[in-house]
Short mmCIF file of C-alpha atoms in Angstrom, two decimals:
data_model
loop_
_atom_site.label_atom_id
_atom_site.label_comp_id
_atom_site.label_asym_id
_atom_site.label_seq_id
_atom_site.Cartn_x
_atom_site.Cartn_y
_atom_site.Cartn_z
CA MET A 1 0.00 0.00 0.00
CA ARG A 2 1.24 3.48 -0.83
CA VAL A 3 0.29 6.20 1.66
CA MET A 4 0.76 9.93 1.39
CA GLY A 5 1.12 11.59 4.80
CA ILE A 6 0.40 15.31 5.04
CA ASP A 7 1.42 17.60 7.90
CA PRO A 8 -0.81 20.57 7.05
CA GLY A 9 0.42 24.13 7.20
CA LEU A 10 -0.20 27.28 5.21
CA THR A 11 3.43 28.45 5.06
CA ARG A 12 5.01 25.00 5.04
CA CYS A 13 2.98 21.86 4.35
CA GLY A 14 4.87 18.57 4.80
CA VAL A 15 4.29 15.75 2.32
CA GLY A 16 5.72 12.25 2.75
CA VAL A 17 4.95 9.20 0.66
CA VAL A 18 5.69 5.75 2.05
CA GLU A 19 5.08 2.38 0.52
CA GLY A 20 4.69 -0.71 2.66
CA ARG A 21 3.22 -4.15 2.59
CA PRO A 22 2.49 -6.63 5.35
CA GLY A 23 5.68 -8.19 6.63
CA ALA A 24 8.10 -5.68 5.13
CA PRO A 25 9.40 -2.35 6.43
CA GLY A 26 8.07 0.77 4.74
CA ARG A 27 10.01 2.41 1.95
CA MET A 28 10.19 6.16 1.42
CA ILE A 29 8.96 7.17 -2.04
CA ALA A 30 9.09 10.95 -1.67
CA VAL A 31 9.37 13.71 0.89
CA ASP A 32 8.81 17.40 0.29
CA VAL A 33 7.44 20.60 1.74
CA VAL A 34 4.92 22.68 -0.22
CA ARG A 35 5.59 26.30 0.64
CA THR A 36 3.35 29.32 0.07
CA ASP A 37 4.29 32.99 0.30
CA PRO A 38 3.19 34.44 3.67
CA GLU A 39 2.86 37.84 1.99
CA ALA A 40 0.44 36.60 -0.70
CA PRO A 41 -3.36 36.91 -0.39
CA LEU A 42 -4.92 33.98 1.48
CA ALA A 43 -6.87 32.65 -1.53
CA ASP A 44 -3.68 32.63 -3.65
CA ARG A 45 -1.87 30.69 -0.91
CA LEU A 46 -4.66 28.12 -0.70
CA LEU A 47 -4.60 27.77 -4.50
CA ALA A 48 -0.79 27.30 -4.51
CA LEU A 49 -1.10 24.68 -1.77
CA ASP A 50 -3.87 22.87 -3.66
CA GLU A 51 -1.78 22.84 -6.84
CA GLY A 52 1.32 21.60 -5.00
CA LEU A 53 -0.57 18.78 -3.30
CA ARG A 54 -2.35 17.78 -6.50
CA ARG A 55 1.02 17.60 -8.30
CA HIS A 56 2.34 15.26 -5.59
CA ILE A 57 -0.78 13.10 -5.76
CA GLU A 58 -0.45 12.85 -9.54
CA SER A 59 3.30 12.12 -9.41
CA HIS A 60 3.32 9.60 -6.57
CA ARG A 61 -0.12 7.99 -6.98
CA PRO A 62 -0.85 7.15 -3.34
CA GLU A 63 -3.74 4.80 -2.58
CA THR A 64 -4.60 6.60 0.66
CA VAL A 65 -3.95 10.04 2.10
CA ALA A 66 -3.41 10.45 5.86
CA VAL A 67 -3.58 13.99 7.26
CA GLU A 68 -2.51 15.20 10.69
CA ARG A 69 -5.60 16.29 12.57
CA VAL A 70 -5.59 19.92 13.66
CA PHE A 71 -4.83 20.05 17.32
CA SER A 72 -7.36 22.26 19.08
CA GLN A 73 -5.13 23.09 22.05
CA HIS A 74 -2.87 25.24 19.85
CA ASN A 75 -2.90 28.99 19.70
CA VAL A 76 -6.24 29.93 18.07
CA ALA A 77 -4.81 32.29 15.44
CA SER A 78 -2.37 29.68 14.13
CA VAL A 79 -5.06 26.98 14.28
CA ILE A 80 -7.11 28.86 11.67
CA GLY A 81 -4.38 28.75 9.00
CA THR A 82 -3.53 25.13 9.81
CA ALA A 83 -7.22 24.17 9.65
CA GLN A 84 -7.61 25.90 6.28
CA ALA A 85 -4.55 24.02 4.97
CA SER A 86 -5.90 20.70 6.33
CA GLY A 87 -9.25 21.38 4.62
CA VAL A 88 -7.45 21.95 1.31
CA ALA A 89 -5.40 18.74 1.82
CA LEU A 90 -8.44 16.57 2.59
CA LEU A 91 -10.33 18.12 -0.32
CA ALA A 92 -7.41 17.46 -2.73
CA ALA A 93 -7.46 13.78 -1.71
CA ALA A 94 -11.25 13.51 -1.98
CA ARG A 95 -11.25 15.18 -5.40
CA ALA A 96 -8.69 12.61 -6.55
CA GLY A 97 -11.07 9.88 -5.35
CA LEU A 98 -8.70 8.71 -2.61
CA PRO A 99 -9.73 7.51 0.85
CA THR A 100 -8.50 9.68 3.72
CA ALA A 101 -7.67 9.20 7.37
CA THR A 102 -6.72 11.68 10.07
CA TYR A 103 -4.48 11.15 13.10
CA THR A 104 -3.64 13.46 15.97
CA PRO A 105 0.03 14.34 16.53
CA SER A 106 -0.09 12.15 19.67
CA GLU A 107 -1.39 9.13 17.75
CA ALA A 108 1.40 9.47 15.19
CA LYS A 109 4.07 9.89 17.88
CA ALA A 110 2.73 6.94 19.84
CA ALA A 111 2.74 4.77 16.70
CA ILE A 112 6.30 5.72 15.74
CA CYS A 113 8.00 6.26 19.09
CA GLY A 114 5.71 4.39 21.50
CA ASN A 115 5.24 7.70 23.29
CA GLY A 116 2.54 10.23 22.42
CA THR A 117 4.63 13.08 23.83
CA ALA A 118 7.86 12.27 21.94
CA ASP A 119 9.73 15.36 20.74
CA LYS A 120 10.59 16.30 17.15
CA ARG A 121 14.09 14.80 17.35
CA GLN A 122 12.74 11.44 18.52
CA VAL A 123 10.18 11.38 15.70
CA THR A 124 12.84 12.24 13.10
CA ALA A 125 15.24 9.61 14.48
CA MET A 126 12.56 6.89 14.43
CA VAL A 127 11.34 7.83 10.93
CA THR A 128 14.97 7.62 9.72
CA ARG A 129 15.41 4.16 11.31
CA ILE A 130 12.04 2.76 10.25
CA LEU A 131 12.53 3.79 6.63
CA ARG A 132 16.23 2.77 6.77
CA LEU A 133 17.35 6.13 5.43
CA SER A 134 21.07 6.86 5.43
CA GLU A 135 20.39 10.24 7.00
CA ALA A 136 17.45 12.18 8.46
CA PRO A 137 14.84 13.11 5.84
CA ARG A 138 15.17 16.57 4.31
CA PRO A 139 13.54 19.03 4.53
CA ALA A 140 13.66 18.26 8.25
CA ASP A 141 10.13 19.44 8.96
CA ALA A 142 8.71 16.93 6.51
CA ALA A 143 9.59 14.11 8.92
CA ASP A 144 6.18 14.59 10.55
CA ALA A 145 4.48 13.90 7.22
CA LEU A 146 6.42 10.62 6.89
CA ALA A 147 5.46 9.80 10.49
CA ILE A 148 1.76 10.26 9.65
CA ALA A 149 2.13 7.99 6.61
CA ILE A 150 3.92 5.30 8.67
CA CYS A 151 1.29 5.66 11.40
CA HIS A 152 -1.43 4.95 8.85
CA LEU A 153 0.42 1.93 7.40
CA TRP A 154 0.94 0.51 10.87
CA ARG A 155 -2.51 1.23 12.17
CA GLY A 156 -3.75 -0.63 9.10
CA GLY A 157 -2.54 -3.80 10.77
CA MET A 158 0.97 -3.78 9.39
CA LYS A 159 2.60 -2.91 12.67
CA ALA A 160 2.11 -6.26 14.34
CA ARG A 161 3.04 -8.29 11.26
CA LEU A 162 6.12 -6.16 10.67
CA ALA A 163 7.32 -6.58 14.24
CA ALA A 164 6.81 -10.35 14.02
CA ALA A 165 8.51 -10.73 10.64
CA ASP A 166 11.37 -8.29 11.01
CA GLY A 167 11.85 -7.60 14.70
CA SER A 168 15.62 -7.45 14.50
CA ARG A 169 15.87 -4.61 12.01
CA THR A 170 12.85 -2.57 13.03
CA PRO A 171 12.92 -1.88 16.75
CA PRO A 172 9.53 -2.25 18.41
CA PRO A 173 8.01 0.99 19.68
CA ARG A 174 9.00 1.65 23.27
CA LYS A 175 8.63 4.38 25.83
CA GLY A 176 11.11 7.18 25.37
CA GLY A 177 12.57 6.05 22.07
CA PRO A 178 16.20 6.71 21.03
CA ARG A 179 18.10 9.79 22.16
CA MET B 1 -20.81 44.38 -10.04
CA ARG B 2 -22.03 40.96 -8.96
CA VAL B 3 -20.72 39.73 -5.60
CA MET B 4 -21.11 36.32 -3.98
CA GLY B 5 -21.03 36.50 -0.19
CA ILE B 6 -20.18 33.34 1.72
CA ASP B 7 -20.79 32.72 5.42
CA PRO B 8 -18.57 29.64 5.83
CA GLY B 9 -19.69 26.61 7.80
CA LEU B 10 -19.21 22.88 7.50
CA THR B 11 -22.79 21.89 8.34
CA ARG B 12 -24.46 24.96 6.87
CA CYS B 13 -22.62 27.34 4.54
CA GLY B 14 -24.54 30.47 3.58
CA VAL B 15 -24.34 31.76 0.00
CA GLY B 16 -25.81 35.08 -1.11
CA VAL B 17 -25.38 36.74 -4.49
CA VAL B 18 -26.05 40.46 -4.83
CA GLU B 19 -25.72 42.69 -7.86
CA GLY B 20 -25.16 46.41 -7.50
CA ARG B 21 -23.80 49.35 -9.35
CA PRO B 22 -22.79 52.80 -8.17
CA GLY B 23 -25.83 54.91 -7.38
CA ALA B 24 -28.37 52.08 -7.25
CA PRO B 25 -29.45 49.79 -4.42
CA GLY B 26 -28.25 46.20 -4.59
CA ARG B 27 -30.45 43.49 -6.03
CA MET B 28 -30.57 39.94 -4.68
CA ILE B 29 -29.73 37.37 -7.36
CA ALA B 30 -29.71 34.22 -5.21
CA VAL B 31 -29.62 33.04 -1.65
CA ASP B 32 -29.02 29.50 -0.45
CA VAL B 33 -27.40 27.32 2.17
CA VAL B 34 -25.06 24.49 1.17
CA ARG B 35 -25.53 21.72 3.72
CA THR B 36 -23.28 18.74 4.41
CA ASP B 37 -24.06 15.67 6.48
CA PRO B 38 -22.53 15.96 9.98
CA GLU B 39 -22.31 12.16 10.09
CA ALA B 40 -20.26 11.89 6.88
CA PRO B 41 -16.43 11.66 6.86
CA LEU B 42 -14.75 15.07 6.91
CA ALA B 43 -13.21 14.74 3.43
CA ASP B 44 -16.63 13.86 1.95
CA ARG B 45 -18.16 16.91 3.62
CA LEU B 46 -15.44 19.20 2.24
CA LEU B 47 -15.95 17.69 -1.22
CA ALA B 48 -19.74 18.21 -1.02
CA LEU B 49 -19.20 21.81 0.08
CA ASP B 50 -16.72 22.42 -2.76
CA GLU B 51 -19.17 20.98 -5.29
CA GLY B 52 -22.07 23.04 -3.92
CA LEU B 53 -20.07 26.27 -4.00
CA ARG B 54 -18.72 25.57 -7.48
CA ARG B 55 -22.27 24.98 -8.74
CA HIS B 56 -23.34 28.36 -7.34
CA ILE B 57 -20.32 30.09 -8.88
CA GLU B 58 -21.09 28.51 -12.27
CA SER B 59 -24.81 29.33 -12.07
CA HIS B 60 -24.59 32.90 -10.81
CA ARG B 61 -21.26 33.99 -12.31
CA PRO B 62 -20.14 36.46 -9.62
CA GLU B 63 -17.26 38.81 -10.42
CA THR B 64 -15.97 38.75 -6.84
CA VAL B 65 -16.35 36.43 -3.86
CA ALA B 66 -16.44 37.88 -0.33
CA VAL B 67 -16.01 35.43 2.55
CA GLU B 68 -16.64 36.05 6.23
CA ARG B 69 -13.32 35.91 8.04
CA VAL B 70 -13.09 33.22 10.71
CA PHE B 71 -13.41 34.88 14.06
CA SER B 72 -10.60 33.74 16.35
CA GLN B 73 -12.44 34.51 19.60
CA HIS B 74 -14.86 31.61 18.98
CA ASN B 75 -14.71 28.24 20.64
CA VAL B 76 -11.58 26.55 19.26
CA ALA B 77 -13.25 23.25 18.29
CA SER B 78 -15.93 24.98 16.20
CA VAL B 79 -13.32 27.36 14.70
CA ILE B 80 -11.54 24.39 13.10
CA GLY B 81 -14.57 23.29 11.03
CA THR B 82 -15.42 26.87 10.11
CA ALA B 83 -11.81 27.52 9.08
CA GLN B 84 -11.77 24.38 6.92
CA ALA B 85 -15.01 25.51 5.24
CA SER B 86 -13.61 29.02 4.68
CA GLY B 87 -10.48 27.51 3.13
CA VAL B 88 -12.63 25.49 0.72
CA ALA B 89 -14.69 28.61 -0.13
CA LEU B 90 -11.65 30.79 -0.85
CA LEU B 91 -10.08 27.98 -2.87
CA ALA B 92 -13.26 27.50 -4.93
CA ALA B 93 -13.21 31.22 -5.80
CA ALA B 94 -9.48 31.21 -6.60
CA ARG B 95 -9.83 28.11 -8.79
CA ALA B 96 -12.58 29.91 -10.72
CA GLY B 97 -10.16 32.80 -11.26
CA LEU B 98 -12.22 35.20 -9.15
CA PRO B 99 -10.84 37.88 -6.83
CA THR B 100 -11.66 37.38 -3.16
CA ALA B 101 -12.08 39.57 -0.11
CA THR B 102 -12.64 38.71 3.54
CA TYR B 103 -14.53 40.69 6.18
CA THR B 104 -14.93 40.06 9.87
CA PRO B 105 -18.49 39.66 11.21
CA SER B 106 -18.07 43.07 12.89
CA GLU B 107 -17.08 44.76 9.62
CA ALA B 108 -20.15 43.34 7.88
CA LYS B 109 -22.46 44.32 10.73
CA ALA B 110 -21.00 47.81 10.89
CA ALA B 111 -21.43 48.23 7.12
CA ILE B 112 -25.05 47.02 7.15
CA CYS B 113 -26.33 48.22 10.54
CA GLY B 114 -23.83 50.94 11.46
CA ASN B 115 -23.06 48.86 14.54
CA GLY B 116 -20.41 46.15 14.68
CA THR B 117 -22.24 44.37 17.51
CA ALA B 118 -25.69 44.28 15.85
CA ASP B 119 -27.58 41.04 16.48
CA LYS B 120 -28.81 38.53 13.91
CA ARG B 121 -32.32 40.05 13.77
CA GLN B 122 -30.95 43.51 13.04
CA VAL B 123 -28.74 42.16 10.26
CA THR B 124 -31.67 40.25 8.72
CA ALA B 125 -33.96 43.29 8.95
CA MET B 126 -31.39 45.56 7.30
CA VAL B 127 -30.57 43.04 4.55
CA THR B 128 -34.32 42.77 3.81
CA ARG B 129 -34.66 46.57 3.62
CA ILE B 130 -31.48 47.20 1.62
CA LEU B 131 -32.36 44.57 -1.00
CA ARG B 132 -36.04 45.66 -0.93
CA LEU B 133 -37.23 42.10 -0.37
CA SER B 134 -40.91 41.58 0.39
CA GLU B 135 -39.92 39.32 3.30
CA ALA B 136 -36.80 38.23 5.16
CA PRO B 137 -34.48 36.07 3.02
CA ARG B 138 -34.89 32.32 3.35
CA PRO B 139 -33.17 30.20 4.53
CA ALA B 140 -32.89 32.65 7.42
CA ASP B 141 -29.26 31.86 8.22
CA ALA B 142 -28.21 32.85 4.71
CA ALA B 143 -28.89 36.51 5.57
CA ASP B 144 -25.30 36.78 6.84
CA ALA B 145 -24.01 35.73 3.41
CA LEU B 146 -26.07 38.51 1.78
CA ALA B 147 -24.73 40.92 4.42
CA ILE B 148 -21.14 40.00 3.48
CA ALA B 149 -21.93 40.55 -0.21
CA ILE B 150 -23.54 43.95 0.51
CA CYS B 151 -20.60 44.87 2.75
CA HIS B 152 -18.23 44.20 -0.12
CA LEU B 153 -20.32 46.21 -2.60
CA TRP B 154 -20.47 49.12 -0.21
CA ARG B 155 -16.87 49.02 0.86
CA GLY B 156 -16.09 49.21 -2.84
CA GLY B 157 -17.19 52.82 -2.67
CA MET B 158 -20.84 52.25 -3.45
CA LYS B 159 -22.04 53.08 0.01
CA ALA B 160 -21.46 56.81 -0.13
CA ARG B 161 -22.83 57.17 -3.65
CA LEU B 162 -25.87 55.09 -2.78
CA ALA B 163 -26.64 57.20 0.28
CA ALA B 164 -26.29 60.39 -1.78
CA ALA B 165 -28.40 59.15 -4.70
CA ASP B 166 -31.10 57.27 -2.86
CA GLY B 167 -31.07 58.47 0.73
CA SER B 168 -34.82 58.31 1.12
CA ARG B 169 -35.25 54.62 0.35
CA THR B 170 -32.03 53.24 1.83
CA PRO B 171 -31.63 54.45 5.40
CA PRO B 172 -28.10 55.52 6.28
CA PRO B 173 -26.27 53.25 8.73
CA ARG B 174 -26.87 54.35 12.31
CA LYS B 175 -26.13 53.09 15.80
CA GLY B 176 -28.59 50.49 16.95
CA GLY B 177 -30.41 49.94 13.65
CA PRO B 178 -34.09 48.99 13.43
CA ARG B 179 -35.80 46.86 16.08
#
């Protein structure tokens, strides 16, 4: 299954595409950040984001799109832009006829690091290990998008099978994660 | 100039189209509410909203789209859905190549009622008078969308000319508005 993870944002929107199948570790297909100009009118930014996401969907042909759910405990002003970006992301997937899923940041962190309060460095380190990348994904802030994609693959039942089949190479999630 | 006003919402999204030209009162072209099923998945709701808004844009051919700005003092959970709907509305306008504008609820109320804290009944009463409707617009909660459209027409410089040319039929904005 090929999953596109999206970490929504108006200025920087993370996109990570991961392919996985039961019993095998995931493989990174693409990672990118769609940027829009903070000085541009809001509608132009939403249009640029929509076009960027649609290009990635067309290029990488995911079967499912997983989007980070907007976290309501954030600062209200920043929540509005993030919510608008998440609406555009979910709409882009729906218009392409793709199923969607949403996960909270805590769900993604718990799936990847075994700890819903893991920090950014822990998430990046685990994404790098899980996808067997030679170095941390770049741009760095797209690691969250890969984490959302991995979270969806694993929540789809792959996690248990992967751990059983390949426990030596893919460390099981545990409290705290690597330093 | 023909303006489409949008009062964004995920469950009920108000749409009001008003045509006006300098020196003449506005004329209502259409008023409607695009509804989406609260039980449906979020992406399906955003897609249904996008399709409903695009149908209205195609049918009524506005030259500009004015969207109520999401008000950050609201309850955070409800702000997220409203922000997602506003993102879809602005994107629908931008994809149709139309210029957009946003106004806060207070700006629209001040433009229509001369009072940024006017209540819903005052706004409805003034919209009914300004557009010379024989009764209040239905569905009732689409009055705000007409108010946004009128606000945009008037902020475009029509307000002063209208008051000068037709002061007897269109009452000037004043504190408190009609009961």
